[in-house]
Each structure stands twice: as C-alpha cells, then as structure tokens.
CSV table of C-alpha atoms in Angstrom, one decimal:
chain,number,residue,atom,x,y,z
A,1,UNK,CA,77.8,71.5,92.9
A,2,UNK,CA,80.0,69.8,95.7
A,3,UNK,CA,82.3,68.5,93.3
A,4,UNK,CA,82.6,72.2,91.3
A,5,UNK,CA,83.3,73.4,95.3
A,6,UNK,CA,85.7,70.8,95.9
A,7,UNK,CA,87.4,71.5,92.6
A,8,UNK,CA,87.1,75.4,93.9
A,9,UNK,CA,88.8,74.7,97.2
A,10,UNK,CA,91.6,72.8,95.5
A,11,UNK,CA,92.3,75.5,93.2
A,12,UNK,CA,92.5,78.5,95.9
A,13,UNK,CA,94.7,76.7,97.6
A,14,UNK,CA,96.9,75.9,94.9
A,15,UNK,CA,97.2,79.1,94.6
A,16,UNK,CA,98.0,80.2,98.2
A,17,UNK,CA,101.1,77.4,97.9
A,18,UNK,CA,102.2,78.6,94.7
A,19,UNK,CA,102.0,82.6,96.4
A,20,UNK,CA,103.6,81.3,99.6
A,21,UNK,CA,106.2,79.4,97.5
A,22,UNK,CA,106.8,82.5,95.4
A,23,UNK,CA,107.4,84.8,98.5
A,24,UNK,CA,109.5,82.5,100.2
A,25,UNK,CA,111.8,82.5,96.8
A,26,UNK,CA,112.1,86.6,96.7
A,27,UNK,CA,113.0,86.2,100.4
A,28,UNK,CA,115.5,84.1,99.8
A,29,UNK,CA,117.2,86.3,96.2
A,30,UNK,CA,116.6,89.6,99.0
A,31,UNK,CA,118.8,88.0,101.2
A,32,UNK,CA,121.5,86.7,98.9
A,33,UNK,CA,121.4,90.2,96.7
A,34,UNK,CA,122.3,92.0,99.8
A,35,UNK,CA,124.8,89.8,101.3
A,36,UNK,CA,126.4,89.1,98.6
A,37,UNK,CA,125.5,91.1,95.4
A,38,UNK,CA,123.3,90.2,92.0
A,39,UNK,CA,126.2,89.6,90.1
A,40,UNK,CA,127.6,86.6,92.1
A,41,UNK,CA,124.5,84.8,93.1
A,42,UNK,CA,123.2,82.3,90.8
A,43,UNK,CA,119.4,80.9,90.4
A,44,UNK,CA,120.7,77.2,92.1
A,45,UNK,CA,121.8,78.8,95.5
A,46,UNK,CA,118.4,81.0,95.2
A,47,UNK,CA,116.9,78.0,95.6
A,48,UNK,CA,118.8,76.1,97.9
A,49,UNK,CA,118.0,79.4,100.1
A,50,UNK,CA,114.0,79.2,99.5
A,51,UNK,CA,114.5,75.3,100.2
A,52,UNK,CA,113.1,74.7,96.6
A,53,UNK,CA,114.1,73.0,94.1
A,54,UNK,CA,115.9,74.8,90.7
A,55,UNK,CA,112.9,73.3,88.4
A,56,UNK,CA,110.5,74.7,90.8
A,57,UNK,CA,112.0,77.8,91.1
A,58,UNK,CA,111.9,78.5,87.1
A,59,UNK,CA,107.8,77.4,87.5
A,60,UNK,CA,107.9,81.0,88.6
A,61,UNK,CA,110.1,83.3,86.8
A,62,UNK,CA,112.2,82.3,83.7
A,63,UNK,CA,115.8,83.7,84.8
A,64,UNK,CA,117.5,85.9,87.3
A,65,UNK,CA,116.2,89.0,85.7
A,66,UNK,CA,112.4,88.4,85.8
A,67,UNK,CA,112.8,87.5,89.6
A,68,UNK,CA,114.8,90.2,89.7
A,69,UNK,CA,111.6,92.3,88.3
A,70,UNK,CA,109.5,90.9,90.5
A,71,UNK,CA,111.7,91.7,93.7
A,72,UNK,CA,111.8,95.6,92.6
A,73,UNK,CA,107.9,95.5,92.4
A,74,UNK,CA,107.6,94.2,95.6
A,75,UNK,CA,109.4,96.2,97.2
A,76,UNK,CA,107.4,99.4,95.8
A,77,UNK,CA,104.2,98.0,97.1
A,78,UNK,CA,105.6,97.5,100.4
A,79,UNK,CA,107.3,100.6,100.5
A,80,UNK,CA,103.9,102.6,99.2
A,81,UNK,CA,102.0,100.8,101.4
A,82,UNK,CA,104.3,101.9,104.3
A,83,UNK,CA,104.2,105.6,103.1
A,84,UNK,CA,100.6,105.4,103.3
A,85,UNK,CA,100.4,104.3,106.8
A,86,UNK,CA,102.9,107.2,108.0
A,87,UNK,CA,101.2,109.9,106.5
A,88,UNK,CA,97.4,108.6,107.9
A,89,UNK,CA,99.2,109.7,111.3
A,90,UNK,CA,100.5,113.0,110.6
A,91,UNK,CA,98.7,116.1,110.0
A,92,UNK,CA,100.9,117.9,107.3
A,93,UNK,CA,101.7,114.1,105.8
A,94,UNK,CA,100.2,114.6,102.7
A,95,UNK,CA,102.2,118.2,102.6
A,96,UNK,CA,105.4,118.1,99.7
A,97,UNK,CA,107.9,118.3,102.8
A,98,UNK,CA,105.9,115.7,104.5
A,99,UNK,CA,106.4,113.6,102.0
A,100,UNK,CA,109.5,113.7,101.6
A,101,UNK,CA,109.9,112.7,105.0
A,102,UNK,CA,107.7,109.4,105.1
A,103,UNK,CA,109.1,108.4,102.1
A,104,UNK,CA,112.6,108.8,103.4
A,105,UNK,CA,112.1,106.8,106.5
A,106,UNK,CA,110.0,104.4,104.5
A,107,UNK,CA,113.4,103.5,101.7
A,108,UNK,CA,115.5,103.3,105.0
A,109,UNK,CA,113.7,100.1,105.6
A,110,UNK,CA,114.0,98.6,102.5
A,111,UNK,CA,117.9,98.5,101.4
A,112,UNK,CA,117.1,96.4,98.0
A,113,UNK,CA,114.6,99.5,97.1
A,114,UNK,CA,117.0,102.0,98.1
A,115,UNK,CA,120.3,100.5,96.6
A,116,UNK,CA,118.0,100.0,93.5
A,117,UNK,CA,117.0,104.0,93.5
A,118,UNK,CA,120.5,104.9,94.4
A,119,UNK,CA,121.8,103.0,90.7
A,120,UNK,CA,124.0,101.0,93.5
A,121,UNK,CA,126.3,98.7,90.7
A,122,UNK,CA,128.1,96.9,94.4
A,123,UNK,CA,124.6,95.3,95.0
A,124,UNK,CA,122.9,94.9,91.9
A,125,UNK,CA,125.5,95.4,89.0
A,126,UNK,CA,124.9,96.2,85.4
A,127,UNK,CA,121.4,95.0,85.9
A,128,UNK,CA,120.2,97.6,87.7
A,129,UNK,CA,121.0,99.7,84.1
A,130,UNK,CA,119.1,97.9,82.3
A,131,UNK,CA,116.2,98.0,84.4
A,132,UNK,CA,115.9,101.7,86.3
A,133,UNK,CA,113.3,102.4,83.4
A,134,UNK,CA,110.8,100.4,84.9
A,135,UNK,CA,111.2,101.4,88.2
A,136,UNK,CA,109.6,104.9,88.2
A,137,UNK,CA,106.9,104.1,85.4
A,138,UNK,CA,105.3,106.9,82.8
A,139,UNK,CA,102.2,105.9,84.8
A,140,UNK,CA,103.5,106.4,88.2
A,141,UNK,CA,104.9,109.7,87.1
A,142,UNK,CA,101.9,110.6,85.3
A,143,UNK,CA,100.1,109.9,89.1
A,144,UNK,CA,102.3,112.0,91.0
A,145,UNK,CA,102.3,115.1,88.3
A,146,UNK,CA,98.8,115.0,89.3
A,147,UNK,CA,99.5,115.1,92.8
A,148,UNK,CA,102.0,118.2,92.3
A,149,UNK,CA,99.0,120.1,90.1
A,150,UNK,CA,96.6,119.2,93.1
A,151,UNK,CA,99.2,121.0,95.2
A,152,UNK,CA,99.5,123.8,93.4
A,153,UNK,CA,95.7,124.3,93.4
A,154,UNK,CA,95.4,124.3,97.3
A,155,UNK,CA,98.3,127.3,97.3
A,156,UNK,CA,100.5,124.3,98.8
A,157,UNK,CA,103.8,124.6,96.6
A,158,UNK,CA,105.3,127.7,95.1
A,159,UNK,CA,103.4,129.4,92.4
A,160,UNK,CA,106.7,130.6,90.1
A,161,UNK,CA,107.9,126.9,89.8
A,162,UNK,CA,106.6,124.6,86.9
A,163,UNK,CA,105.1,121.4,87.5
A,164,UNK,CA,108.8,120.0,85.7
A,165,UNK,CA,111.0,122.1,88.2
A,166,UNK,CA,109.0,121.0,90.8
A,167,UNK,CA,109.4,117.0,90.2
A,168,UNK,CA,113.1,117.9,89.2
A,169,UNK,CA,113.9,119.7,92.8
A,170,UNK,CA,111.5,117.1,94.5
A,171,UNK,CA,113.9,114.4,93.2
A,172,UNK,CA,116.9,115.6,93.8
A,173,UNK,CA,116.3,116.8,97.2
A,174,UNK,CA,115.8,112.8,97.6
A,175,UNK,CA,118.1,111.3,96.4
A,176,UNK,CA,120.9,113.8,96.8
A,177,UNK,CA,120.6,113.6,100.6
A,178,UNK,CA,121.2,109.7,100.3
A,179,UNK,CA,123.9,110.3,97.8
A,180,UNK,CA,125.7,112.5,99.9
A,181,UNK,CA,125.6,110.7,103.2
A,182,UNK,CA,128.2,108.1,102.6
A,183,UNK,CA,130.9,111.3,102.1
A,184,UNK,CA,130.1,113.1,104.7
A,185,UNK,CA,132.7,112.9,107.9
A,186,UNK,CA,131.4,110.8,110.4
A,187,UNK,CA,131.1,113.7,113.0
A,188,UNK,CA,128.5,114.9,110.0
A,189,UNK,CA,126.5,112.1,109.6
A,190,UNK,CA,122.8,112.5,110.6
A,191,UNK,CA,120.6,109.9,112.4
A,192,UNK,CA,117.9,108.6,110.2
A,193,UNK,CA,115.2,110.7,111.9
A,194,UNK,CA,117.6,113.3,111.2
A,195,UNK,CA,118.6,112.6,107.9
A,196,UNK,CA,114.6,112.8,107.3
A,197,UNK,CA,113.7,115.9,108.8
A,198,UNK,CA,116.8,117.6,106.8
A,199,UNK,CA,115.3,116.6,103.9
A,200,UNK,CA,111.7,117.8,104.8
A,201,UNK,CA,113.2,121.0,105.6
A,202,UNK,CA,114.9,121.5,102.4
A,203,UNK,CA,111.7,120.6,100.7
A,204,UNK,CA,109.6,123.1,102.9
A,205,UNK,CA,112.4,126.1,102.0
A,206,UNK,CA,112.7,125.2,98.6
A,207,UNK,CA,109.5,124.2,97.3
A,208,UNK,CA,106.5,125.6,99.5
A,209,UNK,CA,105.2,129.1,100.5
A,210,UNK,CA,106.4,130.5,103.8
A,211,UNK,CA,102.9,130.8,105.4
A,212,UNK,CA,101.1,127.8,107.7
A,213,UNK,CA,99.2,125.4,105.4
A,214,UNK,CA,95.7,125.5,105.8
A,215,UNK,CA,93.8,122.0,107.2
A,216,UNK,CA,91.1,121.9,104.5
A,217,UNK,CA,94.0,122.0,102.2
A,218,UNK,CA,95.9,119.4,103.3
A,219,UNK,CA,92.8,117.5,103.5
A,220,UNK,CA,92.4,117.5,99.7
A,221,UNK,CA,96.1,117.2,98.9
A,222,UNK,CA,95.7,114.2,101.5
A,223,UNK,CA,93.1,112.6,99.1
A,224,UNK,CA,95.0,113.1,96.1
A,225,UNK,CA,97.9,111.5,97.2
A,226,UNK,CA,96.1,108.7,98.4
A,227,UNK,CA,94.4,108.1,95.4
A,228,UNK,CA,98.6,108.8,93.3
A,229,UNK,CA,99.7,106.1,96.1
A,230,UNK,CA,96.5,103.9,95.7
A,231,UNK,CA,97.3,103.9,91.9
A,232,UNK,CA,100.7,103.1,92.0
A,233,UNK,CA,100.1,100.0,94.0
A,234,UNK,CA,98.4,98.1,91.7
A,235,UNK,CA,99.8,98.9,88.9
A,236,UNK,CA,102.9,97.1,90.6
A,237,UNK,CA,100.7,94.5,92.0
A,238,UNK,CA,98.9,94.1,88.3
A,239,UNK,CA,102.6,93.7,86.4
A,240,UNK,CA,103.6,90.8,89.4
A,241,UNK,CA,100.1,89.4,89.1
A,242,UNK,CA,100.1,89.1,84.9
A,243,UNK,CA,103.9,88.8,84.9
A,244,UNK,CA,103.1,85.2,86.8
A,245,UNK,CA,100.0,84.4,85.1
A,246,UNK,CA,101.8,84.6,81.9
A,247,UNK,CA,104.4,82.5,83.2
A,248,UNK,CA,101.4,79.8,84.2
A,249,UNK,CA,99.7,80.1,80.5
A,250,UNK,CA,103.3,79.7,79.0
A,251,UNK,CA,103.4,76.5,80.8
A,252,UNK,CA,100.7,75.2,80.1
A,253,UNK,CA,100.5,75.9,76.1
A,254,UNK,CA,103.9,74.3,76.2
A,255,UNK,CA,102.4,71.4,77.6
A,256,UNK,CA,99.8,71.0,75.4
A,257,UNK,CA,101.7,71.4,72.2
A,258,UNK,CA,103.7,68.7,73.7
A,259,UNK,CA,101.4,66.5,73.7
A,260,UNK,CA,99.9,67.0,70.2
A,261,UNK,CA,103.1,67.2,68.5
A,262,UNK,CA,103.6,63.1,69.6
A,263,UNK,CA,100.5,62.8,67.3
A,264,UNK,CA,101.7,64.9,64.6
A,265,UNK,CA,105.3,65.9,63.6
A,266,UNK,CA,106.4,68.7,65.4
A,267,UNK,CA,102.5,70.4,66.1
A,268,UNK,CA,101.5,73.5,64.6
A,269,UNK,CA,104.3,76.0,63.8
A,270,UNK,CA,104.6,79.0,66.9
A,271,UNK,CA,103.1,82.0,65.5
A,272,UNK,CA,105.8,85.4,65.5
A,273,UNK,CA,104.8,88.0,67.7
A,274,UNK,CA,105.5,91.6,66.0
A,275,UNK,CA,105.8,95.2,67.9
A,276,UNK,CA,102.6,95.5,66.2
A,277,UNK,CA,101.0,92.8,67.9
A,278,UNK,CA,102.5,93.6,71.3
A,279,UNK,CA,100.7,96.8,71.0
A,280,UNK,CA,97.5,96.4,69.9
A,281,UNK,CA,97.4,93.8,72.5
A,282,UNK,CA,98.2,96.2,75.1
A,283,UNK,CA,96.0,99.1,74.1
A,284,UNK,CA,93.0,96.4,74.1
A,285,UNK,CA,93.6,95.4,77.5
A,286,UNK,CA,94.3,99.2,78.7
A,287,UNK,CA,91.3,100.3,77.5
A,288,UNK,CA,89.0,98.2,79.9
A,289,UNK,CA,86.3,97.3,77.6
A,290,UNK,CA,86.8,94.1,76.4
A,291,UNK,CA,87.8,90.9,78.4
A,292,UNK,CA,90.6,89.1,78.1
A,293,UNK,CA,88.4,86.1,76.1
A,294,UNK,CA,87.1,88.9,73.9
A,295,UNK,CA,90.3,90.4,73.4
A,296,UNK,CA,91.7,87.0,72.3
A,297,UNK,CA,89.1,86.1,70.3
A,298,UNK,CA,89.5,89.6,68.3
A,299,UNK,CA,93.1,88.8,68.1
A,300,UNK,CA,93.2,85.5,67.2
A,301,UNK,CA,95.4,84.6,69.8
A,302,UNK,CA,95.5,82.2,72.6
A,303,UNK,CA,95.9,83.4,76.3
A,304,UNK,CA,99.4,82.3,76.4
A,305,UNK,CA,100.3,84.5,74.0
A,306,UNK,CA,97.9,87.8,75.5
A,307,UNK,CA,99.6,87.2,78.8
A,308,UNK,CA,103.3,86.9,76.4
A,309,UNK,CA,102.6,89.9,74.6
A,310,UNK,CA,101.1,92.3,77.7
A,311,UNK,CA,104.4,91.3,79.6
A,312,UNK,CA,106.6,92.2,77.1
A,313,UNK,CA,105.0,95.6,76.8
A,314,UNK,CA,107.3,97.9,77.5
A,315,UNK,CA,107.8,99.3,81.6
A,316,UNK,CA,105.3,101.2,81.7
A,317,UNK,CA,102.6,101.1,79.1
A,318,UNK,CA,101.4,97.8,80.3
C-alpha cells in the first residue's frame, strides 16, 4: 500500500510539472504571437522563451498549429470563466444587453482571443483561416441557442425575431463595434467602458422589449446561462485535456513499438484509421456509456489510437 502511494504521489506530480511546463510554454507562444505575429515565430524561439528545450516542447504538441489550438482554447476558458464572474455581480448580467457587455470587457483583456474573433491575418496569419471553425463549436452554439429560447420564454428578447435573427444581430452587434473602432476619428473613439455600454445599448434597442425586466426572470435566464457558460468550459477544457493525453499515448505506443521492432523486423504494421473509424470512435465516447477500456476493447484498438481518432474528430463533434 505505501509503495502504490508512493508510486501515487510520484505520478500527480508528474503531472503538475508536465501542467506547469505546458502553461509556461503557451505563455511564452502568447507573448511572441502578439509581439511579433504567428507567422514569424518559429517553435525553437517558443522554446527558448518558455526556457525549455525544442524536444521538450514537441512532448506537448506536435507543431505550431496544435499549440496554436491549445492557446485559442485557453483563452475561451479564461475568458468564460471571466464572463461568469462579471455577471454574478450584476443584476441584469444574465440579461442579452448584459451580456454583451461582460463579454465585451471580458475579450478586451485577452488580445490573442480578440484578434482571433476579429480574423486579425497581422497577428495570426492564414492560420487563423484555417482554424475559425473550431473556435465557436456546433456545441457551443447549440448551448447558447438554448440560452436565447430560455430568453424568449421569460418575455426577455423580442417576440417577432427568430431564434437565427437573434444570434445573427447578437453577433454582429459584437463584433461590428470592434471592427469599427480602429476607423473611427480619434475624437470618436470610445473608452472601453464606453465602447461596452454602446454595445449593451444597441443590444437593449435592438433585441429586447422596451419594458423593465422582471427579477424572477433574470433569475432563470441567470441559471441558464450559467449552465450555456458552465458547458462551454469544459468542453474546451475536455479537447486540451484529450488533445494532451493523446499526445502522451502517442508517445508511449511509439515507444513500445520501438522496442519490439529490435526483436522483430520492423514490428507489426500501423493499422489505417478510416473516417469511418474516426466516427464510430467518437459517437462511442459521446454517448457516455461505455468506458474508454470498453470502447477499445469493442473497437479493437489501442488507447493510442482512441485518443488519435477522438482528436482528430472534427471541431466540434468531439
């Protein structure tokens, strides 16, 4: 039993080092992807940033664009966590305009996030293309639909709009007011407290009845939006968390078929993943009734390869 605890202890805080390690990397790609944009930064001064070496840095993520993956993700869970906090402390938080607001002053914290949402190519290049897809997920959308029907329920947004129009004007109330800033004439420009209340306003007028929203109301919206922003944070923290678990099974099977193909020329042949594969894989592990052992064993497959095939679901499904 001491030994097992022992063996216990050294493992936790493996992982904490490895966490630590990993945080201290993203710190240092945040850094260097601001300063001086994705495009022109390379993996070995990512490293020399963190104070790591390039091997170790690649025990995490396999290239620029999975850290790159991981840095967006962590940056939603911050920035949902922060929402979270700023609507606890406001009455009408949990209100469409107050939203709006929170979430304004929350992405004017967190440049990366914001010149991510913005599709800003001077920071983050051609990459950023490739990878918008994943940063508002079918899930997360399918969260805050919800929260818009809740709305609509507690008489909280206007009755003649869809549930589509309403996401549609939500959204570009958002971002427009952050598109538009940079041309405005510096006598125009708003504060940021400003710039957030402008956009609560807009949402108000253009999205909500007239009348005073009722407390037990908000109450309920407040819970549903909780719940949306509850949701949306670990899903993000589920795709870092299987994104480097994969990454540790990967290394490990390699390892091992190392080592047995010394004994027998080149080891067993690597088995093709198919679409097929990747699917059925991730419905399994979606549907919450099996484990991951039981899944393999259904499957045939190793962990490795479960861990492969659920991150290369696509954004979204996983």
């Amino acid at each position: 039993m001491a030994q097992q605890n022992r063996r216990e202890s050294r493992q936790m805080q493996t992982r904490e080092r490895r966490e630590a390690r990993a945080q201290r990397i993203l710190d240092a790609a945040s850094t260097l992807i601001l300063h001086d944009g994705y495009d022109k930064i390379t993996i070995e001064e990512i490293a020399k940033e963190a104070g790591v070496g390039k091997g170790t840095l690649y025990l995490h993520w396999d290239s620029r664009e999975a850290l790159f993956a991981a840095l967006i993700l962590r940056e939603k869970v911050a920035m949902a966590e922060d929402i979270k906090q700023r609507i606890a402390g406001d009455p009408v938080g949990a209100s469409l305009h107050g939203l709006l607001k929170h979430a304004a002053l929350a992405l004017m914290q967190r440049p990366l996030l914001k010149a991510a949402l913005l599709h800003d190519t001077q920071v983050f290049g051609e990459v950023i293309q490739r990878e918008q897809g994943g940063i508002l997920s079918t899930e997360v959308l399918a969260g805050f639909t919800a929260y818009l029907e809740a709305l609509r329920q507690q008489g909280l947004v206007r009755a003649d709009l869809s549930l589509h129009i309403l996401g549609a004007l939500f959204s570009s109330i958002f971002t427009g007011f952050f598109l538009a800033v940079p041309f405005l004439p510096d006598a125009f420009k708003p504060s940021d407290e400003e710039l957030a209340e402008l956009i609560a306003e807009t949402g108000h007028r253009t999205l909500e009845p007239r009348d005073l929203l009722p407390s037990s109301s908000l109450q309920m919206a407040s819970h549903t939006l909780t719940q949306y922003l509850d949701r949306s944070v670990a899903s993000a923290q589920e795709q870092l968390q299987v994104g480097d678990q994969a990454k540790v099974e990967d290394d490990r099977s390699r390892a091992h078929r190392s080592v047995r193909a010394r004994g027998r020329k080149g080891g067993r042949s690597k088995k093709l993943k198919t679409v097929a594969q990747v699917d059925q894989v991730r419905r399994l592990y979606a549907d919450k009734t099996k484990s991951i052992e039981e899944i393999c064993s259904t499957l045939g497959i190793s962990r490795a390869s479960f861990y492969r095939y659920l991150k290369d679901a696509k954004p979204g499904e996983s």
